[in-house]
Amino acid sequence: MKHLLQILLTISFAMTFAVAQEKYNSTEQELESAADSVLGIKKSADILNNQDYKSTKIENKEEKEDWEDWDNWEDWKESRKKEWRSTGKRGYFCGGAGGWDYYMMDLNVSAINSELVNIGLQPLGKQIYMTGGGGWGFIGHGIRIGGMGAHGQAKSKGNPGNIDLATEVTLAINFGGFLIEKVYHPFNKTELYWGTMIGGGNAQLKFEQWGGPVDWDELWGGYNNAVIDSSTTKYTDYQNEISCGYFTVLPSIGFRYNFFRWAAIGINVGYLYSRMNQDGWEMNGKTVTNVPEIDFSNVIYRLNLYFGG
């Protein structure tokens, strides 16, 4: 019995020691694993710190190089100028513009001049001068559309027969219409263009005669048949105006130079073709018959000043 008790105690002690040894080994392995984990984390942190340091050095180097480029300001400006020139021609209108036109056209109206000579006046001048304006906008491919118009007049006046009566005859011409042009830019700040205007116009002939200050009674007496039939009337002042419309086409070619980006001066030459129905002449809405052939068609020159962008 005593020996059996000793055996049981020995077995119990051995089992207790074995369990304790197993727990000790397990705890030691966990500590080693924890230590390895800490070392791994520290190593990863060191790697990240090294990478951040290298990145910071690279960024600082690039930033320094950028600022060094900005420090050389004159070279930068010169490179920008070269880049700007290399992008193409500049300095001309590319959107739209409008402005003022001054015209000169030869005037060949022999039918009118012959009548002026018959009543003792000088013929009209060989040229008629007109002023006007226009505007247009580009629609692409160097094509622009818009409109233009002009007005001018020529006069002849005098005292036929050296009497106390002044006579004046005025020829007025105006036209306008739709404009389309094709534009080329051979050089910087310049343009060459050709195109045509299609539209209409109107011509007026105004006749005036007066003998000085007008008396109220004489003014009314000029419309009184009883007074007109007598020899007592002194009223000799009157005026009449006849007019006629016409169809016109104006093909032209021109050159323009931009002395500023937004302002340009140009010259132009064309031919004003007019088609007039001589039966269309009227005076105060009433038809004027037997009007001879009158044609204003001729070469026309134009000087223009335009503003735009």
Coordinates of N, CA and C in Angstrom, one line a residue, residues 120-232:
G120 N -27.3 126.8 -119.7 CA -26.3 127.8 -119.4 C -25.4 127.4 -118.2
L121 N -25.4 126.1 -117.8 CA -24.6 125.7 -116.6 C -23.4 124.9 -117.1
Q122 N -22.4 124.7 -116.3 CA -21.3 123.9 -116.6 C -21.6 122.4 -116.4
P123 N -21.0 121.6 -117.2 CA -21.2 120.1 -117.0 C -20.7 119.7 -115.6
L124 N -21.3 118.5 -115.2 CA -20.8 118.0 -113.9 C -19.3 117.6 -114.0
G125 N -18.7 117.4 -112.8 CA -17.3 117.0 -112.8 C -17.0 115.7 -113.4
K126 N -15.8 115.4 -113.7 CA -15.4 114.1 -114.3 C -15.5 113.0 -113.2
Q127 N -15.4 113.3 -112.0 CA -15.5 112.3 -110.9 C -16.6 112.7 -109.9
I128 N -17.1 111.6 -109.2 CA -18.0 111.8 -108.1 C -17.4 111.2 -106.9
Y129 N -17.4 111.9 -105.8 CA -16.8 111.4 -104.5 C -17.9 111.0 -103.5
M130 N -17.8 109.8 -102.9 CA -18.8 109.3 -102.0 C -18.2 108.8 -100.7
T131 N -19.0 108.8 -99.7 CA -18.6 108.3 -98.4 C -19.6 107.2 -98.0
G132 N -19.1 106.3 -97.2 CA -20.0 105.3 -96.7 C -19.3 104.4 -95.6
G133 N -19.8 103.2 -95.4 CA -19.3 102.3 -94.4 C -19.7 100.9 -94.7
G134 N -19.2 100.0 -93.9 CA -19.5 98.6 -94.0 C -19.0 97.8 -92.8
G135 N -19.3 96.6 -92.8 CA -18.9 95.7 -91.8 C -19.1 94.2 -92.2
W136 N -18.3 93.3 -91.6 CA -18.4 91.9 -92.0 C -17.9 91.1 -90.8
G137 N -18.1 89.8 -90.9 CA -17.6 88.8 -90.0 C -17.2 87.5 -90.7
F138 N -16.1 86.9 -90.2 CA -15.6 85.6 -90.8 C -16.5 84.5 -90.4
I139 N -16.7 83.6 -91.4 CA -17.5 82.4 -91.2 C -16.7 81.1 -91.4
G140 N -15.4 81.3 -91.6 CA -14.5 80.1 -91.8 C -13.9 80.0 -93.1
H141 N -12.7 79.3 -93.2 CA -12.0 79.1 -94.4 C -11.7 80.4 -95.2
G142 N -11.4 81.4 -94.4 CA -11.0 82.7 -95.0 C -12.2 83.4 -95.7
I143 N -13.4 83.0 -95.5 CA -14.6 83.7 -96.1 C -15.3 84.5 -95.1
R144 N -15.7 85.7 -95.5 CA -16.4 86.6 -94.6 C -17.6 87.2 -95.3
I145 N -18.6 87.5 -94.6 CA -19.9 88.1 -95.2 C -20.3 89.3 -94.4
G146 N -21.0 90.2 -95.0 CA -21.5 91.4 -94.3 C -22.2 92.3 -95.3
G147 N -22.0 93.6 -95.1 CA -22.7 94.6 -96.0 C -22.0 95.8 -96.1
M148 N -22.3 96.7 -97.1 CA -21.7 97.9 -97.3 C -22.6 98.9 -98.0
G149 N -22.3 100.1 -98.0 CA -23.1 101.1 -98.7 C -22.4 102.5 -98.8
A150 N -22.8 103.3 -99.7 CA -22.2 104.6 -99.9 C -23.2 105.6 -100.5
H151 N -22.8 106.9 -100.4 CA -23.6 108.0 -100.9 C -22.7 109.1 -101.3
G152 N -23.1 109.8 -102.4 CA -22.3 110.9 -102.9 C -23.1 111.8 -103.9
Q153 N -22.6 113.0 -104.2 CA -23.3 113.8 -105.1 C -22.4 114.7 -105.8
A154 N -22.8 115.2 -107.0 CA -22.1 116.2 -107.8 C -23.1 117.3 -108.2
K155 N -22.5 118.6 -108.2 CA -23.4 119.7 -108.5 C -22.9 120.6 -109.6
S156 N -23.8 121.3 -110.2 CA -23.5 122.4 -111.2 C -24.4 123.5 -110.9
K157 N -23.9 124.7 -110.7 CA -24.7 125.9 -110.4 C -24.2 127.1 -111.0
G158 N -25.0 128.1 -111.2 CA -24.6 129.4 -111.7 C -25.8 130.3 -112.0
N159 N -25.5 131.4 -112.7 CA -26.5 132.4 -113.1 C -26.7 132.5 -114.6
P160 N -27.4 131.6 -115.1 CA -27.5 131.6 -116.6 C -28.1 132.9 -117.1
G161 N -27.4 133.5 -118.1 CA -27.9 134.7 -118.7 C -27.6 135.9 -117.9
N162 N -26.8 135.8 -116.8 CA -26.4 136.9 -115.9 C -27.6 137.7 -115.4
I163 N -28.7 137.0 -115.1 CA -29.9 137.6 -114.5 C -29.9 137.3 -113.0
D164 N -30.8 137.9 -112.3 CA -30.9 137.7 -110.9 C -31.6 136.4 -110.5
L165 N -31.2 135.4 -111.1 CA -31.7 134.1 -110.8 C -30.6 133.1 -110.7
A166 N -30.5 132.3 -109.6 CA -29.5 131.3 -109.4 C -30.1 130.0 -109.7
T167 N -29.4 129.1 -110.4 CA -29.9 127.8 -110.8 C -28.8 126.8 -110.3
E168 N -29.3 125.7 -109.8 CA -28.5 124.6 -109.3 C -29.1 123.3 -109.6
V169 N -28.3 122.4 -110.2 CA -28.7 121.0 -110.5 C -27.8 120.0 -109.7
T170 N -28.3 119.1 -109.0 CA -27.6 118.2 -108.1 C -27.9 116.8 -108.5
L171 N -26.8 116.0 -108.8 CA -27.0 114.5 -109.0 C -26.5 113.8 -107.8
A172 N -27.3 113.0 -107.2 CA -27.0 112.2 -106.0 C -27.1 110.7 -106.3
I173 N -26.1 110.0 -105.9 CA -26.0 108.5 -106.1 C -25.8 107.8 -104.8
N174 N -26.6 106.8 -104.5 CA -26.3 106.0 -103.4 C -26.5 104.5 -103.7
F175 N -25.9 103.6 -103.0 CA -26.0 102.2 -103.3 C -25.6 101.4 -102.0
G176 N -26.0 100.2 -101.9 CA -25.7 99.3 -100.8 C -26.1 97.9 -101.1
G177 N -25.6 96.9 -100.3 CA -26.0 95.6 -100.5 C -25.2 94.6 -99.7
F178 N -25.4 93.3 -100.0 CA -24.8 92.2 -99.3 C -23.4 92.0 -99.9
L179 N -22.4 91.7 -99.0 CA -21.0 91.6 -99.3 C -20.5 90.2 -98.9
I180 N -19.7 89.6 -99.8 CA -19.0 88.4 -99.6 C -17.6 88.5 -100.1
E181 N -16.6 88.1 -99.3 CA -15.2 88.2 -99.7 C -14.4 87.0 -99.3
K182 N -13.4 86.7 -100.1 CA -12.4 85.7 -99.8 C -11.1 86.3 -99.4
V183 N -10.5 85.9 -98.3 CA -9.3 86.6 -97.7 C -8.1 85.7 -97.7
Y184 N -6.9 86.3 -98.0 CA -5.6 85.6 -97.9 C -4.7 86.5 -97.1
H185 N -3.8 85.8 -96.3 CA -2.9 86.6 -95.4 C -1.4 86.2 -95.8
P186 N -0.9 86.8 -96.8 CA 0.5 86.5 -97.3 C 1.6 86.9 -96.3
F187 N 1.4 87.9 -95.5 CA 2.4 88.4 -94.6 C 1.7 88.8 -93.3
N188 N 2.5 89.0 -92.3 CA 2.0 89.4 -91.0 C 1.4 90.8 -91.1
K189 N 0.3 91.0 -90.4 CA -0.4 92.3 -90.4 C -1.1 92.7 -91.7
T190 N -1.1 91.8 -92.7 CA -1.7 92.2 -94.0 C -2.7 91.2 -94.5
E191 N -3.5 91.7 -95.4 CA -4.5 90.8 -96.1 C -4.7 91.2 -97.5
L192 N -4.9 90.2 -98.4 CA -5.4 90.4 -99.7 C -6.8 89.8 -99.8
Y193 N -7.7 90.5 -100.5 CA -9.0 89.9 -100.6 C -9.7 90.3 -101.9
W194 N -10.6 89.5 -102.3 CA -11.4 89.8 -103.4 C -12.9 89.3 -103.1
G195 N -13.8 90.0 -103.8 CA -15.2 89.6 -103.5 C -16.2 90.4 -104.3
T196 N -17.4 90.5 -103.9 CA -18.4 91.2 -104.6 C -19.5 91.7 -103.7
M197 N -20.1 92.8 -104.0 CA -21.3 93.3 -103.4 C -22.5 93.1 -104.3
I198 N -23.6 92.7 -103.9 CA -24.8 92.5 -104.7 C -25.9 93.3 -104.0
G199 N -26.5 94.2 -104.7 CA -27.6 95.0 -104.0 C -28.3 95.9 -105.0
G200 N -28.6 97.1 -104.5 CA -29.3 98.1 -105.3 C -29.0 99.5 -104.9
G201 N -29.5 100.4 -105.7 CA -29.2 101.8 -105.4 C -30.3 102.7 -105.9
N202 N -30.0 104.0 -105.7 CA -31.0 105.0 -106.1 C -30.3 106.3 -106.6
A203 N -30.8 106.9 -107.7 CA -30.2 108.1 -108.2 C -31.3 109.2 -108.2
Q204 N -30.9 110.4 -107.8 CA -31.8 111.6 -107.8 C -31.2 112.7 -108.6
L205 N -32.0 113.4 -109.3 CA -31.7 114.7 -109.9 C -32.6 115.8 -109.3
K206 N -31.9 116.8 -108.7 CA -32.7 117.8 -108.1 C -32.4 119.2 -108.8
F207 N -33.5 119.9 -109.1 CA -33.4 121.1 -109.9 C -33.9 122.2 -108.9
E208 N -33.1 123.3 -108.8 CA -33.5 124.4 -107.9 C -33.2 125.7 -108.7
Q209 N -34.1 126.7 -108.5 CA -34.0 128.0 -109.0 C -34.5 129.0 -108.0
W210 N -33.8 130.1 -107.7 CA -34.3 131.1 -106.8 C -33.7 132.5 -107.2
G211 N -34.4 133.5 -106.7 CA -34.0 134.9 -107.1 C -33.8 135.7 -105.9
G212 N -33.6 135.1 -104.7 CA -33.3 135.9 -103.5 C -34.4 135.7 -102.5
P213 N -34.5 136.6 -101.5 CA -35.6 136.4 -100.5 C -36.9 136.4 -101.1
V214 N -37.8 135.5 -100.6 CA -39.1 135.3 -101.1 C -40.2 136.0 -100.3
D215 N -41.0 136.8 -101.1 CA -42.1 137.4 -100.4 C -43.3 136.5 -100.2
W216 N -44.0 136.6 -99.1 CA -45.2 135.7 -98.8 C -46.2 135.7 -99.9
D217 N -46.6 136.9 -100.4 CA -47.6 137.0 -101.4 C -47.1 136.4 -102.8
E218 N -45.9 136.7 -103.1 CA -45.3 136.1 -104.3 C -45.3 134.6 -104.3
L219 N -45.0 134.0 -103.1 CA -45.0 132.6 -102.9 C -46.4 132.0 -103.3
W220 N -47.4 132.6 -102.7 CA -48.8 132.1 -103.1 C -49.2 132.4 -104.5
G221 N -48.7 133.6 -105.0 CA -49.1 134.0 -106.3 C -48.5 133.1 -107.4
G222 N -47.5 132.4 -107.1 CA -46.9 131.4 -108.0 C -47.8 130.3 -108.3
Y223 N -48.8 130.0 -107.4 CA -49.8 129.0 -107.7 C -51.2 129.5 -108.0
N224 N -51.3 130.8 -108.3 CA -52.6 131.4 -108.6 C -52.6 131.6 -110.1
N225 N -53.5 130.9 -110.8 CA -53.6 131.0 -112.3 C -53.8 132.5 -112.8
A226 N -54.7 133.2 -112.0 CA -55.0 134.6 -112.4 C -53.7 135.4 -112.3
V227 N -52.9 135.2 -111.3 CA -51.7 136.0 -111.2 C -50.6 135.5 -112.2
I228 N -50.5 134.2 -112.4 CA -49.6 133.6 -113.3 C -49.8 134.1 -114.7
D229 N -51.1 134.3 -115.1 CA -51.5 134.7 -116.5 C -51.2 136.2 -116.7
S230 N -51.1 137.0 -115.6 CA -50.8 138.4 -115.8 C -49.3 138.6 -115.8
S231 N -48.9 139.8 -116.1 CA -47.5 140.1 -116.2 C -47.0 140.7 -114.9
T232 N -47.8 140.7 -113.8 CA -47.4 141.3 -112.6 C -46.6 140.3 -111.6

